[in-house]
PDB file of C-alpha atoms in Angstrom:
ATOM      1  CA  MET A   1      55.986 -38.994  42.121  1.00 44.00           C
ATOM      2  CA  SER A   2      59.599 -38.469  43.190  1.00 43.00           C
ATOM      3  CA  SER A   3      62.235 -41.073  42.374  1.00 42.00           C
ATOM      4  CA  GLY A   4      62.611 -41.776  46.108  1.00 44.00           C
ATOM      5  CA  GLY A   5      58.861 -42.320  46.452  1.00 44.00           C
ATOM      6  CA  GLY A   6      58.890 -44.556  43.391  1.00 42.00           C
ATOM      7  CA  THR A   7      61.640 -46.678  44.881  1.00 34.00           C
ATOM      8  CA  VAL A   8      59.721 -47.080  48.131  1.00 36.00           C
ATOM      9  CA  TRP A   9      56.571 -48.013  46.197  1.00 36.00           C
ATOM     10  CA  ILE A  10      58.408 -50.610  44.125  1.00 33.00           C
ATOM     11  CA  MET A  11      60.046 -52.094  47.227  1.00 32.00           C
ATOM     12  CA  GLY A  12      56.632 -52.274  48.909  1.00 36.00           C
ATOM     13  CA  ILE A  13      55.132 -54.126  45.949  1.00 34.00           C
ATOM     14  CA  ALA A  14      58.112 -56.503  45.855  1.00 32.00           C
ATOM     15  CA  TRP A  15      57.769 -57.270  49.544  1.00 31.00           C
ATOM     16  CA  ALA A  16      54.019 -57.887  49.141  1.00 36.00           C
ATOM     17  CA  LEU A  17      54.758 -60.346  46.327  1.00 32.00           C
ATOM     18  CA  VAL A  18      57.295 -62.184  48.489  1.00 30.00           C
ATOM     19  CA  VAL A  19      54.786 -62.447  51.345  1.00 34.00           C
ATOM     20  CA  SER A  20      52.063 -63.627  48.947  1.00 35.00           C
ATOM     21  CA  TRP A  21      54.384 -66.219  47.424  1.00 31.00           C
ATOM     22  CA  THR A  22      55.508 -67.660  50.740  1.00 36.00           C
ATOM     23  CA  SER A  23      51.901 -67.797  51.961  1.00 38.00           C
ATOM     24  CA  ALA A  24      50.761 -69.555  48.798  1.00 36.00           C
ATOM     25  CA  THR A  25      53.489 -72.166  49.051  1.00 36.00           C
ATOM     26  CA  GLY A  26      52.981 -72.718  52.763  1.00 43.00           C
ATOM     27  CA  MET A  27      56.557 -71.682  53.519  1.00 46.00           C
ATOM     28  CA  GLU A  28      55.936 -68.615  55.651  1.00 59.00           C
ATOM     29  CA  VAL A  29      57.692 -68.620  58.986  1.00 71.00           C
ATOM     30  CA  ARG A  30      55.208 -69.322  61.747  1.00 87.00           C
ATOM     31  CA  CYS A  31      55.406 -69.797  65.482  1.00 93.00           C
ATOM     32  CA  LEU A  32      54.068 -72.772  67.384  1.00 92.00           C
ATOM     33  CA  PRO A  33      50.279 -72.463  67.710  1.00 91.00           C
ATOM     34  CA  GLY A  34      48.646 -71.590  71.021  1.00 82.00           C
ATOM     35  CA  GLY A  35      50.474 -71.403  74.299  1.00 75.00           C
ATOM     36  CA  LYS A  36      50.580 -67.580  74.123  1.00 85.00           C
ATOM     37  CA  HIS A  37      52.759 -67.721  71.031  1.00 92.00           C
ATOM     38  CA  LYS A  38      52.445 -65.080  68.350  1.00 93.00           C
ATOM     39  CA  ALA A  39      51.190 -66.172  64.946  1.00 93.00           C
ATOM     40  CA  SER A  40      54.567 -65.276  63.421  1.00 93.00           C
ATOM     41  CA  PRO A  41      57.854 -63.920  64.804  1.00 93.00           C
ATOM     42  CA  SER A  42      58.532 -60.207  65.014  1.00 94.00           C
ATOM     43  CA  PRO A  43      61.056 -57.957  66.765  1.00 94.00           C
ATOM     44  CA  GLU A  44      60.639 -57.147  70.450  1.00 93.00           C
ATOM     45  CA  GLY A  45      62.433 -54.478  72.419  1.00 88.00           C
ATOM     46  CA  GLN A  46      62.892 -56.043  75.833  1.00 89.00           C
ATOM     47  CA  LEU A  47      62.538 -59.760  76.543  1.00 91.00           C
ATOM     48  CA  GLY A  48      64.438 -59.917  79.820  1.00 90.00           C
ATOM     49  CA  ILE A  49      66.220 -63.233  80.228  1.00 89.00           C
ATOM     50  CA  CYS A  50      64.991 -64.282  76.771  1.00 92.00           C
ATOM     51  CA  GLN A  51      66.651 -61.287  75.089  1.00 92.00           C
ATOM     52  CA  ILE A  52      68.674 -63.432  72.677  1.00 92.00           C
ATOM     53  CA  TYR A  53      65.448 -63.998  70.714  1.00 92.00           C
ATOM     54  CA  ALA A  54      64.421 -60.321  70.623  1.00 93.00           C
ATOM     55  CA  GLU A  55      65.395 -59.755  66.979  1.00 91.00           C
ATOM     56  CA  ASN A  56      62.591 -62.076  65.835  1.00 91.00           C
ATOM     57  CA  ALA A  57      60.576 -63.472  68.706  1.00 94.00           C
ATOM     58  CA  CYS A  58      57.520 -65.690  68.941  1.00 94.00           C
ATOM     59  CA  CYS A  59      56.792 -64.302  72.416  1.00 92.00           C
ATOM     60  CA  SER A  60      55.872 -60.946  73.918  1.00 91.00           C
ATOM     61  CA  PRO A  61      57.635 -59.328  76.891  1.00 90.00           C
ATOM     62  CA  GLU A  62      54.672 -60.177  79.120  1.00 87.00           C
ATOM     63  CA  VAL A  63      55.168 -63.956  78.838  1.00 84.00           C
ATOM     64  CA  THR A  64      58.851 -63.723  79.797  1.00 83.00           C
ATOM     65  CA  GLN A  65      58.378 -61.713  82.975  1.00 79.00           C
ATOM     66  CA  ASP A  66      57.940 -64.753  85.224  1.00 70.00           C
ATOM     67  CA  LEU A  67      59.409 -68.007  84.019  1.00 68.00           C
ATOM     68  CA  SER A  68      59.402 -69.689  87.445  1.00 53.00           C
ATOM     69  CA  LYS A  69      56.047 -71.172  86.443  1.00 56.00           C
ATOM     70  CA  ALA A  70      56.625 -73.073  83.246  1.00 52.00           C
ATOM     71  CA  ASN A  71      53.433 -73.569  81.231  1.00 58.00           C
ATOM     72  CA  ASP A  72      51.328 -74.229  84.344  1.00 68.00           C
ATOM     73  CA  ILE A  73      54.067 -76.368  85.918  1.00 84.00           C
ATOM     74  CA  TYR A  74      55.875 -74.898  88.926  1.00 88.00           C
ATOM     75  CA  TRP A  75      59.560 -75.795  89.060  1.00 89.00           C
ATOM     76  CA  ASN A  76      60.029 -75.528  92.807  1.00 89.00           C
ATOM     77  CA  ARG A  77      57.658 -78.070  94.353  1.00 93.00           C
ATOM     78  CA  CYS A  78      60.600 -79.457  96.352  1.00 96.00           C
ATOM     79  CA  GLY A  79      61.961 -76.064  97.394  1.00 94.00           C
ATOM     80  CA  SER A  80      63.858 -73.305  95.638  1.00 93.00           C
ATOM     81  CA  LEU A  81      66.261 -74.298  92.889  1.00 94.00           C
ATOM     82  CA  SER A  82      69.872 -73.194  92.699  1.00 96.00           C
ATOM     83  CA  SER A  83      70.472 -70.281  90.357  1.00 94.00           C
ATOM     84  CA  ARG A  84      72.573 -72.462  88.030  1.00 96.00           C
ATOM     85  CA  CYS A  85      69.880 -75.109  87.740  1.00 96.00           C
ATOM     86  CA  GLU A  86      67.118 -72.573  87.259  1.00 93.00           C
ATOM     87  CA  GLY A  87      69.166 -70.907  84.538  1.00 94.00           C
ATOM     88  CA  TYR A  88      69.025 -74.028  82.369  1.00 95.00           C
ATOM     89  CA  LEU A  89      65.279 -74.378  82.849  1.00 94.00           C
ATOM     90  CA  GLN A  90      64.940 -70.746  81.814  1.00 92.00           C
ATOM     91  CA  GLN A  91      66.955 -71.404  78.654  1.00 94.00           C
ATOM     92  CA  LEU A  92      64.603 -74.237  77.711  1.00 94.00           C
ATOM     93  CA  GLU A  93      61.554 -72.150  78.482  1.00 92.00           C
ATOM     94  CA  CYS A  94      62.855 -69.184  76.471  1.00 93.00           C
ATOM     95  CA  PHE A  95      63.480 -71.473  73.505  1.00 94.00           C
ATOM     96  CA  TYR A  96      59.986 -72.935  73.656  1.00 93.00           C
ATOM     97  CA  ARG A  97      58.225 -69.621  74.148  1.00 91.00           C
ATOM     98  CA  CYS A  98      60.333 -67.310  71.979  1.00 93.00           C
ATOM     99  CA  SER A  99      62.473 -69.071  69.369  1.00 93.00           C
ATOM    100  CA  PRO A 100      61.143 -68.892  65.792  1.00 89.00           C
ATOM    101  CA  ILE A 101      62.759 -72.219  64.932  1.00 90.00           C
ATOM    102  CA  ALA A 102      60.958 -74.180  67.660  1.00 93.00           C
ATOM    103  CA  ALA A 103      57.982 -74.593  65.318  1.00 90.00           C
ATOM    104  CA  GLN A 104      60.105 -76.672  62.956  1.00 88.00           C
ATOM    105  CA  TRP A 105      59.777 -79.622  65.340  1.00 92.00           C
ATOM    106  CA  PRO A 106      55.956 -79.734  65.738  1.00 91.00           C
ATOM    107  CA  HIS A 107      54.437 -82.558  67.764  1.00 93.00           C
ATOM    108  CA  PRO A 108      51.867 -84.571  65.762  1.00 92.00           C
ATOM    109  CA  GLN A 109      49.699 -85.348  68.817  1.00 91.00           C
ATOM    110  CA  ARG A 110      50.102 -82.132  70.834  1.00 90.00           C
ATOM    111  CA  PRO A 111      49.818 -79.107  68.516  1.00 87.00           C
ATOM    112  CA  THR A 112      51.322 -76.634  71.001  1.00 91.00           C
ATOM    113  CA  ALA A 113      54.300 -78.892  71.720  1.00 93.00           C
ATOM    114  CA  VAL A 114      57.622 -79.803  70.126  1.00 95.00           C
ATOM    115  CA  LEU A 115      58.945 -83.262  69.296  1.00 95.00           C
ATOM    116  CA  ALA A 116      62.558 -84.469  69.363  1.00 95.00           C
ATOM    117  CA  VAL A 117      64.312 -81.100  69.254  1.00 95.00           C
ATOM    118  CA  PRO A 118      68.046 -81.989  69.117  1.00 94.00           C
ATOM    119  CA  LEU A 119      69.917 -80.538  72.098  1.00 96.00           C
ATOM    120  CA  CYS A 120      73.690 -80.833  72.118  1.00 95.00           C
ATOM    121  CA  GLN A 121      74.991 -83.541  74.430  1.00 96.00           C
ATOM    122  CA  SER A 122      77.301 -80.962  75.955  1.00 95.00           C
ATOM    123  CA  PHE A 123      74.284 -78.823  76.911  1.00 96.00           C
ATOM    124  CA  CYS A 124      72.559 -81.828  78.473  1.00 98.00           C
ATOM    125  CA  ASP A 125      75.681 -82.739  80.472  1.00 98.00           C
ATOM    126  CA  GLN A 126      76.115 -79.179  81.728  1.00 97.00           C
ATOM    127  CA  TRP A 127      72.439 -78.979  82.675  1.00 98.00           C
ATOM    128  CA  TYR A 128      72.719 -82.235  84.598  1.00 98.00           C
ATOM    129  CA  ASP A 129      75.830 -81.033  86.406  1.00 98.00           C
ATOM    130  CA  ALA A 130      74.098 -77.764  87.359  1.00 98.00           C
ATOM    131  CA  CYS A 131      70.988 -79.487  88.739  1.00 98.00           C
ATOM    132  CA  LYS A 132      72.255 -82.790  90.149  1.00 97.00           C
ATOM    133  CA  GLU A 133      72.044 -81.574  93.772  1.00 98.00           C
ATOM    134  CA  ASP A 134      68.676 -79.825  93.316  1.00 98.00           C
ATOM    135  CA  LEU A 135      65.409 -81.590  94.124  1.00 98.00           C
ATOM    136  CA  THR A 136      62.406 -82.624  92.075  1.00 97.00           C
ATOM    137  CA  CYS A 137      59.551 -85.048  92.645  1.00 97.00           C
ATOM    138  CA  ALA A 138      58.561 -85.753  89.040  1.00 97.00           C
ATOM    139  CA  ARG A 139      60.666 -87.636  86.521  1.00 97.00           C
ATOM    140  CA  ASN A 140      58.489 -86.789  83.523  1.00 97.00           C
ATOM    141  CA  TRP A 141      57.117 -83.275  83.926  1.00 94.00           C
ATOM    142  CA  LEU A 142      54.235 -83.913  81.544  1.00 93.00           C
ATOM    143  CA  THR A 143      52.849 -87.076  83.121  1.00 95.00           C
ATOM    144  CA  ASP A 144      54.067 -87.532  86.698  1.00 96.00           C
ATOM    145  CA  TRP A 145      52.394 -84.688  88.577  1.00 95.00           C
ATOM    146  CA  HIS A 146      49.304 -84.811  90.763  1.00 95.00           C
ATOM    147  CA  TRP A 147      47.087 -81.941  89.632  1.00 93.00           C
ATOM    148  CA  GLY A 148      44.958 -79.931  92.031  1.00 90.00           C
ATOM    149  CA  PRO A 149      43.398 -76.474  92.438  1.00 89.00           C
ATOM    150  CA  GLU A 150      46.869 -74.906  92.847  1.00 85.00           C
ATOM    151  CA  GLY A 151      48.396 -76.634  89.857  1.00 88.00           C
ATOM    152  CA  ASN A 152      50.985 -79.405  89.866  1.00 92.00           C
ATOM    153  CA  ASN A 153      51.857 -81.185  93.111  1.00 95.00           C
ATOM    154  CA  CYS A 154      54.212 -84.000  94.016  1.00 96.00           C
ATOM    155  CA  SER A 155      52.942 -87.538  93.478  1.00 94.00           C
ATOM    156  CA  GLN A 156      56.146 -89.097  94.847  1.00 95.00           C
ATOM    157  CA  ASP A 157      59.005 -88.240  97.192  1.00 97.00           C
ATOM    158  CA  CYS A 158      61.498 -85.521  96.389  1.00 98.00           C
ATOM    159  CA  LEU A 159      64.809 -86.770  95.002  1.00 98.00           C
ATOM    160  CA  SER A 160      67.869 -85.006  93.664  1.00 98.00           C
ATOM    161  CA  TYR A 161      68.206 -84.715  89.915  1.00 98.00           C
ATOM    162  CA  GLY A 162      71.271 -86.928  90.302  1.00 98.00           C
ATOM    163  CA  GLN A 163      69.074 -89.662  91.777  1.00 98.00           C
ATOM    164  CA  MET A 164      66.161 -89.131  89.388  1.00 98.00           C
ATOM    165  CA  TYR A 165      68.271 -89.237  86.202  1.00 98.00           C
ATOM    166  CA  LYS A 166      71.438 -91.210  85.608  1.00 98.00           C
ATOM    167  CA  ASP A 167      73.076 -88.678  83.265  1.00 98.00           C
ATOM    168  CA  GLY A 168      72.555 -85.661  81.034  1.00 98.00           C
ATOM    169  CA  LYS A 169      71.162 -87.691  78.156  1.00 98.00           C
ATOM    170  CA  GLU A 170      68.462 -89.213  80.341  1.00 98.00           C
ATOM    171  CA  LEU A 171      67.614 -85.799  81.793  1.00 98.00           C
ATOM    172  CA  CYS A 172      67.218 -84.188  78.359  1.00 98.00           C
ATOM    173  CA  GLU A 173      65.210 -87.062  76.916  1.00 98.00           C
ATOM    174  CA  THR A 174      62.892 -87.623  79.899  1.00 98.00           C
ATOM    175  CA  ILE A 175      62.026 -84.478  81.852  1.00 97.00           C
ATOM    176  CA  TRP A 176      59.801 -82.995  79.114  1.00 96.00           C
ATOM    177  CA  ASP A 177      58.657 -86.375  77.765  1.00 96.00           C
ATOM    178  CA  ASP A 178      59.564 -86.631  74.050  1.00 97.00           C
ATOM    179  CA  SER A 179      60.205 -82.928  73.489  1.00 97.00           C
ATOM    180  CA  PHE A 180      64.009 -83.205  73.290  1.00 97.00           C
ATOM    181  CA  VAL A 181      66.711 -85.646  72.263  1.00 97.00           C
ATOM    182  CA  ALA A 182      70.419 -85.490  73.078  1.00 97.00           C
ATOM    183  CA  SER A 183      72.647 -85.269  70.002  1.00 94.00           C
ATOM    184  CA  THR A 184      76.351 -86.061  69.862  1.00 93.00           C
ATOM    185  CA  ASP A 185      76.736 -84.319  66.480  1.00 88.00           C
ATOM    186  CA  PRO A 186      77.737 -80.728  67.378  1.00 84.00           C
ATOM    187  CA  CYS A 187      76.804 -79.528  63.897  1.00 84.00           C
ATOM    188  CA  GLU A 188      73.197 -80.731  64.104  1.00 87.00           C
ATOM    189  CA  CYS A 189      72.118 -79.691  67.586  1.00 91.00           C
ATOM    190  CA  LEU A 190      71.143 -76.648  69.612  1.00 92.00           C
ATOM    191  CA  THR A 191      72.906 -75.098  72.586  1.00 92.00           C
ATOM    192  CA  LEU A 192      70.092 -72.605  73.396  1.00 93.00           C
ATOM    193  CA  THR A 193      72.617 -69.763  73.404  1.00 88.00           C
ATOM    194  CA  THR A 194      73.410 -66.790  71.173  1.00 82.00           C
ATOM    195  CA  SER A 195      74.753 -69.113  68.468  1.00 73.00           C
ATOM    196  CA  ASP A 196      71.212 -70.433  68.066  1.00 72.00           C
ATOM    197  CA  SER A 197      69.892 -66.870  67.690  1.00 65.00           C
ATOM    198  CA  ALA A 198      72.269 -66.361  64.763  1.00 65.00           C
ATOM    199  CA  LEU A 199      70.965 -69.628  63.322  1.00 68.00           C
ATOM    200  CA  SER A 200      67.399 -68.333  63.734  1.00 63.00           C
ATOM    201  CA  ALA A 201      68.275 -65.174  61.814  1.00 63.00           C
ATOM    202  CA  SER A 202      69.753 -67.226  58.971  1.00 63.00           C
ATOM    203  CA  TYR A 203      66.718 -69.482  58.994  1.00 60.00           C
ATOM    204  CA  LEU A 204      64.303 -66.564  58.723  1.00 62.00           C
ATOM    205  CA  ARG A 205      66.093 -65.416  55.570  1.00 62.00           C
ATOM    206  CA  LEU A 206      65.249 -68.762  53.968  1.00 56.00           C
ATOM    207  CA  GLU A 207      61.565 -67.905  53.651  1.00 53.00           C
ATOM    208  CA  ASP A 208      62.174 -66.046  50.385  1.00 48.00           C
ATOM    209  CA  SER A 209      64.513 -68.687  48.957  1.00 52.00           C
ATOM    210  CA  ASP A 210      63.256 -71.344  46.564  1.00 46.00           C
ATOM    211  CA  SER A 211      65.852 -74.032  47.243  1.00 45.00           C
ATOM    212  CA  ILE A 212      68.509 -75.240  49.591  1.00 42.00           C
ATOM    213  CA  GLU A 213      71.805 -73.935  48.331  1.00 45.00           C
ATOM    214  CA  GLU A 214      74.636 -76.356  47.964  1.00 39.00           C
ATOM    215  CA  PRO A 215      77.227 -76.014  50.718  1.00 37.00           C
ATOM    216  CA  ASP A 216      79.743 -73.259  50.074  1.00 39.00           C
ATOM    217  CA  THR A 217      83.051 -75.066  50.406  1.00 33.00           C
ATOM    218  CA  THR A 218      85.198 -71.986  50.047  1.00 33.00           C
ATOM    219  CA  LYS A 219      87.066 -70.714  53.070  1.00 31.00           C
ATOM    220  CA  GLU A 220      84.697 -67.753  53.281  1.00 36.00           C
ATOM    221  CA  GLY A 221      81.680 -70.044  53.068  1.00 35.00           C
ATOM    222  CA  ILE A 222      82.940 -72.284  55.848  1.00 30.00           C
ATOM    223  CA  GLU A 223      83.643 -69.289  58.052  1.00 34.00           C
ATOM    224  CA  ARG A 224      80.082 -68.081  57.519  1.00 40.00           C
ATOM    225  CA  GLY A 225      78.677 -71.486  58.509  1.00 42.00           C
ATOM    226  CA  ARG A 226      77.569 -72.534  61.946  1.00 51.00           C
ATOM    227  CA  THR A 227      80.498 -73.637  64.070  1.00 48.00           C
ATOM    228  CA  SER A 228      80.703 -76.454  66.553  1.00 51.00           C
ATOM    229  CA  PRO A 229      82.782 -76.420  69.757  1.00 46.00           C
ATOM    230  CA  GLY A 230      85.409 -78.372  67.849  1.00 45.00           C
ATOM    231  CA  GLY A 231      85.484 -76.305  64.689  1.00 52.00           C
ATOM    232  CA  PRO A 232      83.417 -75.149  61.701  1.00 61.00           C
ATOM    233  CA  CYS A 233      80.410 -76.975  60.265  1.00 72.00           C
ATOM    234  CA  PRO A 234      80.823 -76.724  56.467  1.00 62.00           C
ATOM    235  CA  GLY A 235      77.535 -76.257  54.645  1.00 60.00           C
ATOM    236  CA  ASN A 236      75.662 -75.510  57.884  1.00 65.00           C
ATOM    237  CA  PRO A 237      73.845 -78.888  58.055  1.00 66.00           C
ATOM    238  CA  LEU A 238      71.392 -77.839  60.759  1.00 74.00           C
ATOM    239  CA  LEU A 239      70.285 -74.860  58.685  1.00 67.00           C
ATOM    240  CA  ARG A 240      69.781 -77.163  55.698  1.00 69.00           C
ATOM    241  CA  ARG A 241      67.778 -79.503  57.888  1.00 67.00           C
ATOM    242  CA  LEU A 242      65.561 -76.639  59.007  1.00 68.00           C
ATOM    243  CA  ARG A 243      65.019 -75.691  55.387  1.00 63.00           C
ATOM    244  CA  ARG A 244      63.835 -79.229  54.588  1.00 63.00           C
ATOM    245  CA  ASN A 245      61.560 -79.144  57.627  1.00 61.00           C
ATOM    246  CA  MET A 246      60.088 -75.860  56.443  1.00 56.00           C
ATOM    247  CA  GLN A 247      59.306 -77.356  53.039  1.00 53.00           C
ATOM    248  CA  LYS A 248      57.551 -80.379  54.542  1.00 51.00           C
ATOM    249  CA  ARG A 249      55.924 -78.825  57.589  1.00 50.00           C
ATOM    250  CA  SER A 250      52.139 -78.961  57.844  1.00 42.00           C
ATOM    251  CA  VAL A 251      50.542 -76.133  59.799  1.00 42.00           C
ATOM    252  CA  PHE A 252      48.194 -77.064  62.632  1.00 40.00           C
ATOM    253  CA  MET A 253      44.978 -75.077  62.262  1.00 35.00           C
ATOM    254  CA  GLU A 254      43.425 -75.966  65.620  1.00 39.00           C
ATOM    255  CA  ASP A 255      42.602 -73.289  68.162  1.00 39.00           C
ATOM    256  CA  VAL A 256      44.687 -74.464  71.095  1.00 40.00           C
ATOM    257  CA  GLU A 257      45.047 -71.238  73.080  1.00 40.00           C
ATOM    258  CA  GLY A 258      45.160 -71.963  76.800  1.00 42.00           C
ATOM    259  CA  SER A 259      45.610 -75.720  76.334  1.00 44.00           C
ATOM    260  CA  GLY A 260      48.080 -76.102  79.225  1.00 48.00           C
ATOM    261  CA  SER A 261      51.679 -77.225  79.176  1.00 53.00           C
ATOM    262  CA  GLY A 262      53.258 -76.646  75.811  1.00 66.00           C
ATOM    263  CA  PHE A 263      56.192 -79.019  76.107  1.00 76.00           C
TER     264      PHE A 263
END
């Protein structure tokens, strides 16, 4: 066997041991169950508007082709949405369908859903501003629809988002029931942008680590950490939080494929 072949063989064995170890300890990175999610994240070539998650995605290109129908819930029951408003709904949908870190906030009652994912207050405010003139007829998109043969239908009059919700916090914490919370700590929340994709990449590297490293307080360490709009986040607290979640997370084993709205 050539030295090159030996190196490849050794690397293959090492990788197999890492996979076996993470599986045995229950710390392998998994996607949310059901809802057309993959079992575990993997690279995808083209994800359209969800491309920021392509490096390691929990979705396939097919499920991102038409996001105007969100998990069996149509967004436009009161007419077409503005492009700005629809863009924020697409960001949320891409996160739910494709992000490998979404599974770190599993819902204890709804296995395909997420619970209390921290969205940055700034994101919630910008979303509210983008949609406040658009119309909707459901305050809580998990409970307030009238369901019929063609899916969700209005059970009340159409109102603007500005009338339905008093501010960005209420929008974030109500529209998808208990899926999201608004966070004022910029170092412990998500913006659903490319900065979150970088966080996902860092998180995926944690699967072969046995402990949470102490924050690197050197200048280089701070510069490597996640940054907030106001400056750096020393020690990357959200990444540490995800690591703790990964250690504690129990994996739902139910077969929930096709169970309806994931949020």
